[in-house]
Amino acid sequence: MGIVKSGRFTWLPWTASLFFGCALGLAGWSLTAWARAYCDAGFEAGGRLQLNLLLPVTPVAGGLAALAALATGRRLARHAPTAVRLCLPTLLVLTVTLLLAWWLFATIGTLNDYPGDSGRCPTSNIPPQWPTWIPA
């Protein structure tokens, strides 16, 4: 039977998770690049090279993390009720990919005590537009 199993497309959640993870990995990278450019901290030639080397890695890492989260969620919810079988993998994919993008921003995008030249950011190099209720 392969891809089609009893009339359902079993590849759809896997493909959606892969694309969602790749998109969130790319969003995390662009948020990181924006924070560095806005605060002008770590945005000299070496910092831009680091960001450019991370560009192909972050969407792939986001996609792989999403696939791993989906596989884990499906395995954990194998014998659960239908509502749990549907919700748990989706919630795991959302949580893992969002945490990965946030971690990238918090560790690489905001270089604490790095001397920024723009004067628009505090010494933590967290842009003022970043919501205060989300730690960075």
GROMACS .gro file of N, CA and C in nm, residues 3 11 15 24 31 40 42 48 50-51 53 59 64 66 71 74 80-81 98 114 119 121 125 131-132:
model
   75
    3ILE      N    1   0.211   0.471   0.056
    3ILE     CA    2   0.172   0.602   0.106
    3ILE      C    3   0.025   0.606   0.146
   11TRP      N    4   0.117   1.060   0.471
   11TRP     CA    5   0.234   1.145   0.456
   11TRP      C    6   0.204   1.290   0.489
   15THR      N    7   0.477   1.573   0.620
   15THR     CA    8   0.517   1.682   0.532
   15THR      C    9   0.486   1.818   0.595
   24LEU      N   10   0.985   2.765   1.082
   24LEU     CA   11   1.016   2.823   1.212
   24LEU      C   12   1.166   2.832   1.235
   31LEU      N   13   1.499   3.630   1.302
   31LEU     CA   14   1.484   3.705   1.426
   31LEU      C   15   1.620   3.730   1.490
   40ASP      N   16   2.330   4.634   1.664
   40ASP     CA   17   2.466   4.643   1.612
   40ASP      C   18   2.565   4.575   1.706
   42GLY      N   19   2.762   4.223   1.748
   42GLY     CA   20   2.795   4.098   1.680
   42GLY      C   21   2.754   4.101   1.535
   48ARG      N   22   2.848   3.840   1.096
   48ARG     CA   23   2.766   3.812   0.977
   48ARG      C   24   2.804   3.679   0.914
   50GLN      N   25   2.911   3.420   1.081
   50GLN     CA   26   2.847   3.319   1.167
   50GLN      C   27   2.700   3.304   1.131
   51LEU      N   28   2.630   3.416   1.112
   51LEU     CA   29   2.489   3.409   1.075
   51LEU      C   30   2.469   3.344   0.939
   53LEU      N   31   2.665   3.121   0.802
   53LEU     CA   32   2.690   2.978   0.814
   53LEU      C   33   2.573   2.907   0.882
   59PRO      N   34   1.703   2.598   0.922
   59PRO     CA   35   1.581   2.535   0.870
   59PRO      C   36   1.588   2.383   0.872
   64LEU      N   37   1.407   1.878   1.115
   64LEU     CA   38   1.438   1.750   1.181
   64LEU      C   39   1.381   1.744   1.322
   66ALA      N   40   1.113   1.898   1.422
   66ALA     CA   41   0.968   1.880   1.407
   66ALA      C   42   0.934   1.735   1.374
   71ALA      N   43   0.723   1.213   1.553
   71ALA     CA   44   0.741   1.069   1.575
   71ALA      C   45   0.726   1.033   1.723
   74ARG      N   46   0.352   1.062   1.819
   74ARG     CA   47   0.272   0.950   1.766
   74ARG      C   48   0.301   0.821   1.843
   80ALA      N   49  -0.365   0.577   2.304
   80ALA     CA   50  -0.447   0.677   2.376
   80ALA      C   51  -0.579   0.696   2.302
   81PRO      N   52  -0.672   0.768   2.366
   81PRO     CA   53  -0.798   0.801   2.297
   81PRO      C   54  -0.773   0.887   2.173
   98LEU      N   55   0.894   2.595   1.841
   98LEU     CA   56   0.895   2.729   1.901
   98LEU      C   57   1.008   2.745   2.001
  114TYR      N   58   2.781   4.254   2.501
  114TYR     CA   59   2.861   4.277   2.381
  114TYR      C   60   2.851   4.425   2.347
  119GLY      N   61   2.336   5.215   2.005
  119GLY     CA   62   2.281   5.295   2.114
  119GLY      C   63   2.131   5.278   2.132
  121CYS      N   64   1.985   4.978   2.210
  121CYS     CA   65   1.956   4.862   2.295
  121CYS      C   66   2.031   4.875   2.427
  125ASN      N   67   2.151   4.370   2.500
  125ASN     CA   68   2.134   4.361   2.354
  125ASN      C   69   2.003   4.295   2.314
  131PRO      N   70   0.893   4.152   2.341
  131PRO     CA   71   0.799   4.153   2.454
  131PRO      C   72   0.869   4.115   2.584
  132THR      N   73   0.839   4.189   2.688
  132THR     CA   74   0.905   4.166   2.817
  132THR      C   75   0.856   4.037   2.883
   0.00000   0.00000   0.00000
